[in-house]
């Protein structure tokens, strides 16, 4: 049985059709796949921060996180987005258990970049035992990307990096579900969709600012997992019917990361 780690982007959550969740449930019921969801929630966090009049800034697609911002991040991700996905999976005929990465030492994290981004962490260990226990009860794990350090401090983890860390710890396939059908390049002002992307091309496109914003941590963490034993990594559009199940079936969808 194969693990399929599914990163559900906050960008696309409101538009994901029920058939997407049915795909996830069917993969699990087929007994060929063990799906694990890690989610983001960027737009929902930004919207609540705006309402609360708390300023938010990004650096290379990563949210700079003050203690005040972290409280909102946690409230939105663990309190709202996570439970919404659990609810959708049940509506799709499945069973899911939502958990924060700070619970049960699920995502052990360290402060990133010497604290230059504030309370932003990177995962250095995943409690795979806990993930397995959740799956053993026939529940689909739904993980919100909050980490915890060895002293018990919570840290904001970029959802893409959290998903990549879980995939590296478990192996299997990794699928970034976003609001766009993969990565594009640009030639003479025209968008060209990339079927495949390697590290060198990705860094060139980042330098030229053709890959920007949230796509920067996504492609970097996606490519990073390949050298760490993840079998296949793709970025695809969750709004496209059957995109996830087609990827699992070995069909060509979205942009595939290559070494
Ligand atoms: N070269 C590029 N190719 C494709 N998308 C790009 C590119 N450069 C920037 N993007 C942007 O990256 C966005 C996806 O990243 P974003 O972080 O916004 O979404 P997400 O990761 O799915 O959601 P969340 O961060 O909330 O989990 C796309 O909507 C697109 O606008
Ligand atoms: Mg993102």
mmCIF file of C-alpha atoms and ligand atoms in Angstrom:
data_model
loop_
_atom_site.group_PDB
_atom_site.id
_atom_site.type_symbol
_atom_site.label_atom_id
_atom_site.label_comp_id
_atom_site.label_asym_id
_atom_site.label_seq_id
_atom_site.Cartn_x
_atom_site.Cartn_y
_atom_site.Cartn_z
ATOM 1 C CA UNK A 1 0.000 0.000 0.000
ATOM 2 C CA UNK A 2 1.234 3.451 -0.970
ATOM 3 C CA UNK A 3 1.064 6.709 0.894
ATOM 4 C CA UNK A 4 -0.345 9.668 -0.985
ATOM 5 C CA UNK A 5 0.288 12.949 0.777
ATOM 6 C CA UNK A 6 -2.144 15.585 -0.447
ATOM 7 C CA UNK A 7 -1.433 19.249 0.231
ATOM 8 C CA UNK A 8 -4.745 21.112 -0.076
ATOM 9 C CA UNK A 9 -4.012 24.741 -0.825
ATOM 10 C CA UNK A 10 -5.992 27.413 0.975
ATOM 11 C CA UNK A 11 -6.168 29.097 -2.440
ATOM 12 C CA UNK A 12 -8.517 26.448 -3.807
ATOM 13 C CA UNK A 13 -10.386 25.136 -0.748
ATOM 14 C CA UNK A 14 -13.577 27.088 -1.362
ATOM 15 C CA UNK A 15 -13.730 25.910 -4.944
ATOM 16 C CA UNK A 16 -12.907 22.230 -4.463
ATOM 17 C CA UNK A 17 -15.873 20.174 -5.687
ATOM 18 C CA UNK A 18 -17.305 17.350 -3.588
ATOM 19 C CA UNK A 19 -15.930 14.973 -6.247
ATOM 20 C CA UNK A 20 -12.437 15.927 -5.109
ATOM 21 C CA UNK A 21 -13.161 14.679 -1.593
ATOM 22 C CA UNK A 22 -14.891 11.620 -3.052
ATOM 23 C CA UNK A 23 -11.667 10.902 -4.947
ATOM 24 C CA UNK A 24 -9.735 11.000 -1.652
ATOM 25 C CA UNK A 25 -12.253 8.704 0.057
ATOM 26 C CA UNK A 26 -12.254 6.287 -2.899
ATOM 27 C CA UNK A 27 -8.470 6.102 -2.862
ATOM 28 C CA UNK A 28 -8.604 5.106 0.801
ATOM 29 C CA UNK A 29 -11.420 2.601 0.280
ATOM 30 C CA UNK A 30 -9.559 0.981 -2.617
ATOM 31 C CA UNK A 31 -6.992 -0.172 -0.017
ATOM 32 C CA UNK A 32 -4.286 0.611 -2.577
ATOM 33 C CA UNK A 33 -3.632 4.051 -1.124
ATOM 34 C CA UNK A 34 -3.303 5.640 2.272
ATOM 35 C CA UNK A 35 -4.231 9.297 1.815
ATOM 36 C CA UNK A 36 -2.972 11.908 4.259
ATOM 37 C CA UNK A 37 -4.060 15.524 3.932
ATOM 38 C CA UNK A 38 -1.972 18.522 4.948
ATOM 39 C CA UNK A 39 -3.643 21.843 4.310
ATOM 40 C CA UNK A 40 -2.915 25.535 3.970
ATOM 41 C CA UNK A 41 -5.264 28.443 4.462
ATOM 42 C CA UNK A 42 -3.487 31.590 3.295
ATOM 43 C CA UNK A 43 -6.489 33.583 2.016
ATOM 44 C CA UNK A 44 -8.568 32.833 5.140
ATOM 45 C CA UNK A 45 -5.717 33.928 7.423
ATOM 46 C CA UNK A 46 -5.167 37.126 5.431
ATOM 47 C CA UNK A 47 -8.875 37.911 5.502
ATOM 48 C CA UNK A 48 -9.182 37.560 9.304
ATOM 49 C CA UNK A 49 -5.948 39.514 9.873
ATOM 50 C CA UNK A 50 -7.401 42.262 7.681
ATOM 51 C CA UNK A 51 -10.652 42.314 9.688
ATOM 52 C CA UNK A 52 -8.670 42.511 12.919
ATOM 53 C CA UNK A 53 -6.497 45.245 11.368
ATOM 54 C CA UNK A 54 -3.292 43.279 11.959
ATOM 55 C CA UNK A 55 -0.651 43.952 9.343
ATOM 56 C CA UNK A 56 0.793 40.967 7.455
ATOM 57 C CA UNK A 57 3.886 40.765 5.260
ATOM 58 C CA UNK A 58 5.465 38.054 3.140
ATOM 59 C CA UNK A 59 9.036 37.220 2.260
ATOM 60 C CA UNK A 60 9.489 34.867 -0.729
ATOM 61 C CA UNK A 61 5.958 33.585 -0.242
ATOM 62 C CA UNK A 62 6.426 32.964 3.509
ATOM 63 C CA UNK A 63 4.286 34.845 6.028
ATOM 64 C CA UNK A 64 6.274 36.850 8.556
ATOM 65 C CA UNK A 65 4.737 35.764 11.867
ATOM 66 C CA UNK A 66 4.500 37.837 15.052
ATOM 67 C CA UNK A 67 2.962 36.274 18.216
ATOM 68 C CA UNK A 68 -0.251 38.122 17.364
ATOM 69 C CA UNK A 69 -0.262 36.755 13.808
ATOM 70 C CA UNK A 70 0.486 33.231 15.076
ATOM 71 C CA UNK A 71 -2.675 33.257 17.228
ATOM 72 C CA UNK A 72 -4.765 34.132 14.174
ATOM 73 C CA UNK A 73 -2.942 31.570 11.994
ATOM 74 C CA UNK A 74 -3.689 28.842 14.534
ATOM 75 C CA UNK A 75 -7.284 29.913 15.035
ATOM 76 C CA UNK A 76 -7.974 29.834 11.308
ATOM 77 C CA UNK A 77 -5.981 26.728 10.357
ATOM 78 C CA UNK A 78 -6.683 24.392 13.261
ATOM 79 C CA UNK A 79 -10.028 25.814 14.320
ATOM 80 C CA UNK A 80 -11.748 26.440 11.034
ATOM 81 C CA UNK A 81 -10.044 25.158 7.869
ATOM 82 C CA UNK A 82 -9.084 21.797 9.393
ATOM 83 C CA UNK A 83 -12.604 21.019 10.592
ATOM 84 C CA UNK A 84 -14.088 22.158 7.315
ATOM 85 C CA UNK A 85 -12.026 19.529 5.467
ATOM 86 C CA UNK A 86 -13.046 16.864 8.005
ATOM 87 C CA UNK A 87 -16.658 17.798 7.348
ATOM 88 C CA UNK A 88 -16.250 17.650 3.545
ATOM 89 C CA UNK A 89 -14.658 14.193 3.761
ATOM 90 C CA UNK A 90 -17.596 12.953 5.806
ATOM 91 C CA UNK A 91 -20.038 14.422 3.275
ATOM 92 C CA UNK A 92 -18.084 12.494 0.645
ATOM 93 C CA UNK A 93 -18.739 9.257 2.522
ATOM 94 C CA UNK A 94 -15.440 8.993 4.403
ATOM 95 C CA UNK A 95 -14.105 9.412 7.902
ATOM 96 C CA UNK A 96 -11.379 11.831 8.866
ATOM 97 C CA UNK A 97 -9.540 12.910 11.967
ATOM 98 C CA UNK A 98 -8.277 16.473 12.036
ATOM 99 C CA UNK A 99 -5.217 17.244 14.093
ATOM 100 C CA UNK A 100 -2.785 20.109 14.486
ATOM 101 C CA UNK A 101 0.906 19.449 13.949
ATOM 102 C CA UNK A 102 1.425 20.793 17.465
ATOM 103 C CA UNK A 103 -0.601 17.906 18.946
ATOM 104 C CA UNK A 104 1.180 14.736 19.999
ATOM 105 C CA UNK A 105 4.492 16.138 18.753
ATOM 106 C CA UNK A 106 3.246 15.455 15.232
ATOM 107 C CA UNK A 107 5.364 18.157 13.578
ATOM 108 C CA UNK A 108 8.508 18.782 15.603
ATOM 109 C CA UNK A 109 9.875 22.087 14.436
ATOM 110 C CA UNK A 110 12.725 24.530 14.845
ATOM 111 C CA UNK A 111 12.670 28.232 14.238
ATOM 112 C CA UNK A 112 13.613 28.956 10.643
ATOM 113 C CA UNK A 113 16.133 31.355 9.163
ATOM 114 C CA UNK A 114 17.460 32.485 12.590
ATOM 115 C CA UNK A 115 14.067 33.941 13.409
ATOM 116 C CA UNK A 116 14.202 36.443 10.535
ATOM 117 C CA UNK A 117 10.625 35.529 9.630
ATOM 118 C CA UNK A 118 9.448 35.641 13.247
ATOM 119 C CA UNK A 119 7.675 32.583 14.636
ATOM 120 C CA UNK A 120 8.068 30.543 11.458
ATOM 121 C CA UNK A 121 9.344 27.019 11.805
ATOM 122 C CA UNK A 122 10.700 24.197 9.717
ATOM 123 C CA UNK A 123 9.927 20.597 10.512
ATOM 124 C CA UNK A 124 12.831 18.456 11.643
ATOM 125 C CA UNK A 125 10.893 15.387 12.728
ATOM 126 C CA UNK A 126 7.485 13.927 12.015
ATOM 127 C CA UNK A 127 5.732 11.615 14.464
ATOM 128 C CA UNK A 128 4.883 9.004 11.818
ATOM 129 C CA UNK A 129 3.719 6.603 14.538
ATOM 130 C CA UNK A 130 0.860 8.960 15.378
ATOM 131 C CA UNK A 131 -0.076 9.310 11.683
ATOM 132 C CA UNK A 132 -0.136 5.503 11.398
ATOM 133 C CA UNK A 133 -2.325 5.192 14.478
ATOM 134 C CA UNK A 134 -4.876 7.568 12.977
ATOM 135 C CA UNK A 135 -4.893 5.569 9.727
ATOM 136 C CA UNK A 136 -5.196 2.320 11.699
ATOM 137 C CA UNK A 137 -8.585 3.521 12.952
ATOM 138 C CA UNK A 138 -9.671 3.923 9.307
ATOM 139 C CA UNK A 139 -9.612 7.689 9.538
ATOM 140 C CA UNK A 140 -7.986 9.947 6.969
ATOM 141 C CA UNK A 141 -5.496 12.187 8.838
ATOM 142 C CA UNK A 142 -6.024 15.897 8.174
ATOM 143 C CA UNK A 143 -3.059 17.902 9.453
ATOM 144 C CA UNK A 144 -2.919 21.648 10.043
ATOM 145 C CA UNK A 145 0.601 23.031 9.600
ATOM 146 C CA UNK A 146 1.416 24.261 13.090
ATOM 147 C CA UNK A 147 4.653 22.926 14.551
ATOM 148 C CA UNK A 148 5.943 22.670 18.077
ATOM 149 C CA UNK A 149 9.542 23.051 19.234
ATOM 150 C CA UNK A 150 11.250 21.050 21.970
ATOM 151 C CA UNK A 151 10.337 23.664 24.567
ATOM 152 C CA UNK A 152 6.675 23.528 23.632
ATOM 153 C CA UNK A 153 6.499 26.755 21.618
ATOM 154 C CA UNK A 154 4.168 26.694 18.631
ATOM 155 C CA UNK A 155 5.456 27.762 15.232
ATOM 156 C CA UNK A 156 3.793 28.657 11.945
ATOM 157 C CA UNK A 157 4.855 26.232 9.214
ATOM 158 C CA UNK A 158 4.217 26.956 5.553
ATOM 159 C CA UNK A 159 1.709 24.319 4.415
ATOM 160 C CA UNK A 160 3.850 23.242 1.470
ATOM 161 C CA UNK A 161 6.885 22.689 3.681
ATOM 162 C CA UNK A 162 4.780 20.752 6.195
ATOM 163 C CA UNK A 163 3.383 18.490 3.461
ATOM 164 C CA UNK A 164 6.873 17.946 2.060
ATOM 165 C CA UNK A 165 8.172 16.989 5.522
ATOM 166 C CA UNK A 166 5.370 14.449 6.018
ATOM 167 C CA UNK A 167 6.035 12.998 2.561
ATOM 168 C CA UNK A 168 9.772 12.746 3.243
ATOM 169 C CA UNK A 169 9.092 10.926 6.512
ATOM 170 C CA UNK A 170 6.629 8.439 4.983
ATOM 171 C CA UNK A 171 7.706 8.117 1.337
ATOM 172 C CA UNK A 172 5.089 7.521 -1.365
ATOM 173 C CA UNK A 173 3.616 10.161 -3.662
ATOM 174 C CA UNK A 174 3.088 13.855 -3.003
ATOM 175 C CA UNK A 175 0.436 15.988 -4.625
ATOM 176 C CA UNK A 176 0.150 19.757 -4.271
ATOM 177 C CA UNK A 177 -3.454 20.667 -4.947
ATOM 178 C CA UNK A 178 -3.673 24.331 -5.834
ATOM 179 C CA UNK A 179 -5.825 26.764 -7.815
ATOM 180 C CA UNK A 180 -3.700 26.549 -10.947
ATOM 181 C CA UNK A 181 -2.971 23.682 -13.354
ATOM 182 C CA UNK A 182 0.731 23.609 -12.569
ATOM 183 C CA UNK A 183 3.703 25.893 -13.100
ATOM 184 C CA UNK A 184 4.023 28.215 -16.047
ATOM 185 C CA UNK A 185 7.002 29.825 -17.671
ATOM 186 C CA UNK A 186 6.833 32.924 -19.866
ATOM 187 C CA UNK A 187 8.201 33.550 -23.323
ATOM 188 C CA UNK A 188 7.580 36.840 -25.150
ATOM 189 C CA UNK A 189 4.836 37.652 -22.656
ATOM 190 C CA UNK A 190 3.106 34.333 -23.364
ATOM 191 C CA UNK A 191 2.422 31.742 -20.650
ATOM 192 C CA UNK A 192 3.774 28.294 -21.360
ATOM 193 C CA UNK A 193 2.636 25.477 -19.102
ATOM 194 C CA UNK A 194 5.423 23.258 -17.855
ATOM 195 C CA UNK A 195 4.720 19.533 -17.999
ATOM 196 C CA UNK A 196 7.892 18.857 -16.008
ATOM 197 C CA UNK A 197 10.154 21.029 -13.859
ATOM 198 C CA UNK A 198 13.648 20.408 -12.510
ATOM 199 C CA UNK A 199 15.688 22.262 -9.878
ATOM 200 C CA UNK A 200 17.785 24.254 -12.330
ATOM 201 C CA UNK A 201 14.798 25.508 -14.350
ATOM 202 C CA UNK A 202 12.910 26.317 -11.149
ATOM 203 C CA UNK A 203 15.727 28.490 -9.752
ATOM 204 C CA UNK A 204 16.071 30.282 -13.116
ATOM 205 C CA UNK A 205 12.339 31.038 -13.172
ATOM 206 C CA UNK A 206 12.462 32.215 -9.532
ATOM 207 C CA UNK A 207 15.398 34.529 -10.384
ATOM 208 C CA UNK A 208 13.451 35.955 -13.327
ATOM 209 C CA UNK A 209 10.449 36.414 -10.995
ATOM 210 C CA UNK A 210 8.284 34.280 -13.282
ATOM 211 C CA UNK A 211 7.797 31.874 -10.394
ATOM 212 C CA UNK A 212 6.760 34.109 -7.519
ATOM 213 C CA UNK A 213 4.701 34.384 -4.321
ATOM 214 C CA UNK A 214 3.374 31.138 -2.875
ATOM 215 C CA UNK A 215 4.729 29.192 -5.850
ATOM 216 C CA UNK A 216 8.302 29.763 -4.598
ATOM 217 C CA UNK A 217 8.121 27.642 -1.403
ATOM 218 C CA UNK A 218 5.918 25.165 -3.280
ATOM 219 C CA UNK A 219 8.355 24.324 -6.083
ATOM 220 C CA UNK A 220 11.362 24.426 -3.758
ATOM 221 C CA UNK A 221 9.832 22.060 -1.206
ATOM 222 C CA UNK A 222 8.386 19.875 -3.976
ATOM 223 C CA UNK A 223 11.775 19.419 -5.665
ATOM 224 C CA UNK A 224 13.493 18.936 -2.342
ATOM 225 C CA UNK A 225 11.442 15.793 -1.578
ATOM 226 C CA UNK A 226 12.623 13.978 -4.720
ATOM 227 C CA UNK A 227 16.170 13.637 -3.434
ATOM 228 C CA UNK A 228 14.718 12.437 -0.113
ATOM 229 C CA UNK A 229 13.016 9.358 -1.497
ATOM 230 C CA UNK A 230 9.554 10.602 -2.466
ATOM 231 C CA UNK A 231 8.610 8.714 -5.630
ATOM 232 C CA UNK A 232 6.510 11.226 -7.523
ATOM 233 C CA UNK A 233 5.587 14.858 -6.938
ATOM 234 C CA UNK A 234 3.072 16.926 -8.856
ATOM 235 C CA UNK A 235 1.421 20.348 -8.686
ATOM 236 C CA UNK A 236 -2.126 20.223 -10.045
ATOM 237 C CA UNK A 237 -5.458 22.015 -10.081
ATOM 238 C CA UNK A 238 -7.977 20.532 -7.648
ATOM 239 C CA UNK A 239 -10.859 22.064 -9.599
ATOM 240 C CA UNK A 240 -10.095 19.857 -12.608
ATOM 241 C CA UNK A 241 -12.238 16.756 -12.402
ATOM 242 C CA UNK A 242 -10.428 13.571 -11.339
ATOM 243 C CA UNK A 243 -7.026 15.300 -11.346
ATOM 244 C CA UNK A 244 -6.007 13.612 -8.089
ATOM 245 C CA UNK A 245 -7.214 10.121 -8.997
ATOM 246 C CA UNK A 246 -5.677 10.462 -12.461
ATOM 247 C CA UNK A 247 -2.331 11.322 -10.882
ATOM 248 C CA UNK A 248 -2.580 8.253 -8.638
ATOM 249 C CA UNK A 249 -3.417 6.155 -11.697
ATOM 250 C CA UNK A 250 -0.140 7.286 -13.298
ATOM 251 C CA UNK A 251 -1.659 9.655 -15.850
ATOM 252 C CA UNK A 252 -0.045 12.950 -16.881
ATOM 253 C CA UNK A 253 -1.595 15.877 -14.977
ATOM 254 C CA UNK A 254 -0.337 19.282 -13.867
ATOM 255 C CA UNK A 255 3.421 19.844 -13.532
ATOM 256 C CA UNK A 256 5.551 16.915 -12.511
ATOM 257 C CA UNK A 257 8.796 17.533 -10.612
ATOM 258 C CA UNK A 258 11.836 15.775 -12.040
ATOM 259 C CA UNK A 259 15.408 15.367 -10.860
HETATM 260 N N1 LIG B 1 5.168 30.627 -12.456
HETATM 261 C C1 LIG B 1 4.024 30.370 -11.809
HETATM 262 N N2 LIG B 1 3.258 29.321 -12.202
HETATM 263 C C2 LIG B 1 2.081 29.049 -11.590
HETATM 264 N N3 LIG B 1 1.593 29.772 -10.530
HETATM 265 C C3 LIG B 1 2.329 30.811 -10.082
HETATM 266 C C4 LIG B 1 3.567 31.138 -10.696
HETATM 267 N N4 LIG B 1 4.088 32.202 -10.012
HETATM 268 C C5 LIG B 1 3.219 32.525 -9.052
HETATM 269 N N5 LIG B 1 2.156 31.694 -9.063
HETATM 270 C C6 LIG B 1 1.016 31.799 -8.144
HETATM 271 O O1 LIG B 1 1.090 30.824 -7.131
HETATM 272 C C7 LIG B 1 -0.241 30.606 -6.659
HETATM 273 C C8 LIG B 1 -0.322 29.347 -5.831
HETATM 274 O O2 LIG B 1 0.354 29.515 -4.598
HETATM 275 P P1 LIG B 1 -0.442 29.943 -3.270
HETATM 276 O O3 LIG B 1 0.507 29.897 -2.126
HETATM 277 O O4 LIG B 1 -1.176 31.214 -3.528
HETATM 278 O O5 LIG B 1 -1.569 28.825 -3.173
HETATM 279 P P2 LIG B 1 -1.649 27.517 -2.257
HETATM 280 O O6 LIG B 1 -0.322 27.099 -1.782
HETATM 281 O O7 LIG B 1 -2.445 26.545 -3.078
HETATM 282 O O8 LIG B 1 -2.547 28.018 -1.052
HETATM 283 P P3 LIG B 1 -2.090 28.222 0.507
HETATM 284 O O9 LIG B 1 -0.756 28.911 0.478
HETATM 285 O O10 LIG B 1 -3.164 29.044 1.100
HETATM 286 O O11 LIG B 1 -2.029 26.845 1.071
HETATM 287 C C9 LIG B 1 -1.043 30.581 -7.926
HETATM 288 O O12 LIG B 1 -2.391 30.936 -7.705
HETATM 289 C C10 LIG B 1 -0.330 31.618 -8.827
HETATM 290 O O13 LIG B 1 -0.987 32.851 -8.829
HETATM 291 MG MG1 LIG B 2 0.918 28.487 -0.605
#
